[in-house]
XYZ file of C-alpha atoms in Angstrom:
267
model
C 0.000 0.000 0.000
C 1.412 3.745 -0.793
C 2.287 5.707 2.134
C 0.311 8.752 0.192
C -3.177 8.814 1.760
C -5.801 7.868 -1.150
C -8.771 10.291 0.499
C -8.578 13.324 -1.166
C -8.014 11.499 -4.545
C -10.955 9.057 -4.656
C -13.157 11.357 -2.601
C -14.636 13.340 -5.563
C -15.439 9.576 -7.020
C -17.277 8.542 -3.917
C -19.254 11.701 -3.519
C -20.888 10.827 -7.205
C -22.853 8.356 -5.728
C -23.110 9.593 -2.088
C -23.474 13.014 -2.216
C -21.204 14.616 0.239
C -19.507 12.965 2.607
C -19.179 13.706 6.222
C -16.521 11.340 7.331
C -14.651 8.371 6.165
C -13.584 5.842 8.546
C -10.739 3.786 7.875
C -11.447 -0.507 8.494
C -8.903 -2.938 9.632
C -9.936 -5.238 7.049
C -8.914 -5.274 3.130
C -5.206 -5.344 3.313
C -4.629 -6.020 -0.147
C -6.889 -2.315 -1.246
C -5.357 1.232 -0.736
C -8.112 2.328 1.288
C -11.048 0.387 2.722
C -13.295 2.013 4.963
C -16.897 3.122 6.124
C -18.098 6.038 4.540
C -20.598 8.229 6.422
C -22.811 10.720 4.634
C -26.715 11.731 4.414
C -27.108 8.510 1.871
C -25.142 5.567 3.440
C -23.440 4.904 5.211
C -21.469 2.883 2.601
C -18.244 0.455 2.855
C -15.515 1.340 0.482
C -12.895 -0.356 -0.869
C -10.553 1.678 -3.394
C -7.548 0.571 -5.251
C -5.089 2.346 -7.672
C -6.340 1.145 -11.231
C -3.114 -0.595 -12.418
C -2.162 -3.707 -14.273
C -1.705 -6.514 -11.517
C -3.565 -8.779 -9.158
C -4.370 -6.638 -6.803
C -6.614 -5.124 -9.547
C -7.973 -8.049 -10.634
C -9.142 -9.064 -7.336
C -11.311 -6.362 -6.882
C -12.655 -6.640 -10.370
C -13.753 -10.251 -9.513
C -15.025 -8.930 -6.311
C -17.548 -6.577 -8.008
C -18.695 -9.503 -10.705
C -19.146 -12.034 -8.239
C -21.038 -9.937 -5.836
C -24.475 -10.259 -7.466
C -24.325 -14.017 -7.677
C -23.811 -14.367 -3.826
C -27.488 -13.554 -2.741
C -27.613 -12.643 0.820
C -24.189 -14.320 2.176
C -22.644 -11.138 1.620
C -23.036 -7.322 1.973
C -24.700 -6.493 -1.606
C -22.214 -3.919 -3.841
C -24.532 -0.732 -4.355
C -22.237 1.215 -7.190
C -18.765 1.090 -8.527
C -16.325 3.164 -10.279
C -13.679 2.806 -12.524
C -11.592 6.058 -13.473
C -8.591 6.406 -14.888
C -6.645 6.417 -11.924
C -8.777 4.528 -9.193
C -11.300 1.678 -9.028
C -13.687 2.078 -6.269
C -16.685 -0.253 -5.290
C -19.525 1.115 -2.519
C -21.139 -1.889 -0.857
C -23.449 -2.076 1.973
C -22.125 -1.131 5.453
C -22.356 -4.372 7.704
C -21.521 -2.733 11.465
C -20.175 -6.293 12.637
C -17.121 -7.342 14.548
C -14.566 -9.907 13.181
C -15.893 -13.607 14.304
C -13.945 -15.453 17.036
C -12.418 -18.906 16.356
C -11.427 -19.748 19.643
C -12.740 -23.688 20.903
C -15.653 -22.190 22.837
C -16.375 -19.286 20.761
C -20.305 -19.391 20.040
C -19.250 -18.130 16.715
C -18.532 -21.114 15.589
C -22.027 -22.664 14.291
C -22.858 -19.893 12.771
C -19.336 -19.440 10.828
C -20.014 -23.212 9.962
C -23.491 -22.855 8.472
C -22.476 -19.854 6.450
C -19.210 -21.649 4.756
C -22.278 -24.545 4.220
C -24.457 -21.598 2.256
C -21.375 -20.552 0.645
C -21.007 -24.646 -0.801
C -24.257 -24.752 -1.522
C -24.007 -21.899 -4.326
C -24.165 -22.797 -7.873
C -20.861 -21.862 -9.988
C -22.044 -18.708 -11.990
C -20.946 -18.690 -15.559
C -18.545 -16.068 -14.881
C -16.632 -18.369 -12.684
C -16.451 -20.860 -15.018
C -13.017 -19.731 -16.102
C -11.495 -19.013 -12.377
C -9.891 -22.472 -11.891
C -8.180 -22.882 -8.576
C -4.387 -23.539 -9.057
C -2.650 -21.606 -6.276
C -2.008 -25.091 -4.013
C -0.510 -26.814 -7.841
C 2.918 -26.091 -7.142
C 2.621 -27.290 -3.662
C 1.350 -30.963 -4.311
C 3.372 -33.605 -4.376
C 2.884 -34.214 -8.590
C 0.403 -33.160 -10.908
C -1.869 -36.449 -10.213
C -2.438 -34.758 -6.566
C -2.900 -30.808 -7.964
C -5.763 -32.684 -10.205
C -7.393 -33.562 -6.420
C -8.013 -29.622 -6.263
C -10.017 -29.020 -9.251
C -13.881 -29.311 -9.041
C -17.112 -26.903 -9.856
C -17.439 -25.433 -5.994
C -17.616 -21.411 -6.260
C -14.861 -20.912 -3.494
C -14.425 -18.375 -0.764
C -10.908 -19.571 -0.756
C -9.798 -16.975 2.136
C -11.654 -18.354 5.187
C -10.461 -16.635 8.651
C -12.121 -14.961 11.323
C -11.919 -11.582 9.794
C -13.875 -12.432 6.952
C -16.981 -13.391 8.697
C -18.589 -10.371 10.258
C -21.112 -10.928 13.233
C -23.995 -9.176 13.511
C -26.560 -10.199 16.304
C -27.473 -14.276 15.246
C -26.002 -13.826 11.847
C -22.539 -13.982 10.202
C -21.701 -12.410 6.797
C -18.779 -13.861 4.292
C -17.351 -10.559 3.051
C -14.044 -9.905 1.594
C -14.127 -11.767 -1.969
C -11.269 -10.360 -3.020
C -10.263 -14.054 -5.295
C -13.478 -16.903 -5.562
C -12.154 -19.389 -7.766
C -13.650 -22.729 -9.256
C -12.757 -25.914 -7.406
C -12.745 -28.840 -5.253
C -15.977 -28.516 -3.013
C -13.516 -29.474 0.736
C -11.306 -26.921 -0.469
C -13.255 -24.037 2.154
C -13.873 -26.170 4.876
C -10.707 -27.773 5.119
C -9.508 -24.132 4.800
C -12.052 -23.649 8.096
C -10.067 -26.496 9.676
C -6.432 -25.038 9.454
C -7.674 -22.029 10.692
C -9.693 -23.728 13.596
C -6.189 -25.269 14.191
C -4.349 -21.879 14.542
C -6.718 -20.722 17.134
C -5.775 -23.708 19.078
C -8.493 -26.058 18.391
C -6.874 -30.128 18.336
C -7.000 -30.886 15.204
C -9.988 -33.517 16.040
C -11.981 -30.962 17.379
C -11.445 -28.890 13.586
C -12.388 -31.768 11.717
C -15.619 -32.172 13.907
C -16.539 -28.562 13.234
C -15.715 -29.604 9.237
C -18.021 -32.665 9.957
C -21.413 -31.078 9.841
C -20.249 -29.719 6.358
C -21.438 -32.275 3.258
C -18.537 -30.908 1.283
C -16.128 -32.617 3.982
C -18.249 -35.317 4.485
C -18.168 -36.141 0.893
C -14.473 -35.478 0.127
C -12.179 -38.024 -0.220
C -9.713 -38.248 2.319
C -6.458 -38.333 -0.166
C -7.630 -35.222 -1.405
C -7.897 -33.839 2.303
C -4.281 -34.897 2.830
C -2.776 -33.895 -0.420
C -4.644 -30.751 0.310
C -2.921 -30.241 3.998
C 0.526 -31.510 3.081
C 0.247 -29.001 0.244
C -0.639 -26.144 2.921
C 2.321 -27.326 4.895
C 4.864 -26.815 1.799
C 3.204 -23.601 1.253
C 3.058 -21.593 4.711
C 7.084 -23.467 5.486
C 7.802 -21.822 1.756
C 6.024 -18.246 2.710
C 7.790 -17.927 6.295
C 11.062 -18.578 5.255
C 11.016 -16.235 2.737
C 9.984 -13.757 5.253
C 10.868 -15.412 9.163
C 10.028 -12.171 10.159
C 6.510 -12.493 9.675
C 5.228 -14.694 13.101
C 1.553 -15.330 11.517
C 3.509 -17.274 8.798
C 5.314 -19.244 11.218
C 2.255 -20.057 13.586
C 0.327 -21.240 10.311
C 3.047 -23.386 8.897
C 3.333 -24.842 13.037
C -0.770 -25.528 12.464
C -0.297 -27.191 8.924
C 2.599 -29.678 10.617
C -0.096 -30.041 13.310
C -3.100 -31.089 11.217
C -0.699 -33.409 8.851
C 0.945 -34.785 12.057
C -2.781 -35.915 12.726
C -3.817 -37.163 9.287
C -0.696 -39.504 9.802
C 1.484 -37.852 6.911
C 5.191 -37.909 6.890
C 6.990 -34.866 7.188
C 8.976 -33.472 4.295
């Protein structure tokens, strides 16, 4: 992210659809946008997420974001208006005032996380998903056969932690859709189960939570571990390229966890 505030650059853009704007509140969440935030003003208030319209990922994830918003009914905060100027792509969704879910072993978050990753694998790929294969765990498997494992026709969340499920009274909200891709249905809930794992569930206890999920249920359990000991090869890979970085670290220390538990060998 720039060190250059965005504000006074993608405020005029915001005010064309909100008329004008009495504050703007910067969010925790969105790290990969230049500026997400709520957005208070006579018409909202609104949640914004801007980024710098240039060539790159980071764009196209918030492209995707804004096409795949209108296929995910209510699971998510519906976009209202977008904006796409020379300079800055900006997209104005509902404001959800939620907090961040809590995946700790006796949060009572946890059901309701669990039944909305089951709404999210209950979705029908949209045909402009169609094209978004999932391949970011391929170089991670052991050989091609295993990367194969990976592919399916689930729309996936594909970034499933306790920031991206907003709470709000009995109800959670999957927001943040910065990549959905098309792939294996276990791919989200074994995603739920690494992350259960980090907040110090036993990897039993993750799996159970996975259990009431037919997408885990129904998986085959090669694919599972193909799918963990690729994890583990990917988190080791990402924290020693950057030790500094203790999330890294305590995510790799949950992937040798879980495939410690699935009875896979270490490489």
């Amino acid at each position: 992210m720039d060190t250059e505030l965005p504000e006074p650059a993608v405020l005029p853009l915001i005010e064309e659809h909100t008329g004008p704007v009495a504050g703007i509140r910067r969010t925790e969440r969105g790290f990969s946008s230049d500026l997400t935030a709520v957005v208070d003003c006579a018409r909202g208030p609104f949640f914004v997420k801007a980024m710098r319209n240039r060539p790159g990922g980071r764009r196209n994830s918030l492209i995707r974001e804004k096409r795949i918003n209108a296929c995910l009914g209510h699971i998510a905060p519906p976009l209202l208006w977008d904006v796409e100027a020379e300079d800055w792509l900006v997209l104005g969704f509902e404001a959800v005032e939620g907090r961040s879910s809590d995946f700790a072993p006796d949060s009572p978050d946890l059901p309701l996380v669990v039944d909305a990753i089951g709404e999210i694998g209950r979705l029908s790929l949209p045909r402009i998903a169609q094209d978004w294969t999932e391949t970011r765990w391929d170089r991670f498997a052991a050989d091609s056969s295993e990367a194969e494992l990976f592919r399916g026709d689930a729309l996936l969340h594909t970034d499933i932690n306790p920031s991206n499920f907003l709470v709000v009274k009995r109800r959670v909200w999957a927001v943040d859709w910065a990549w959905p891709t098309r792939g294996a249905r276990f791919i989200d809930p074994a995603l739920l189960v690494l992350q259960l794992i980090a907040a110090d569930h036993t990897p039993g206890s993750a799996e159970n939570w996975a259990e009431r999920l037919p997408a885990w249920r129904e998986a085959a359990p090669q694919a599972v571990d193909a799918f963990a000991a690729a994890n583990l090869r990917m988190y080791r890979a990402a924290a020693n390229r950057k030790p500094e970085a203790a999330w890294l670290k305590a995510m790799a220390n949950a992937c040798q966890t879980w495939t410690e538990h699935r009875g896979l060998t270490s490489e």
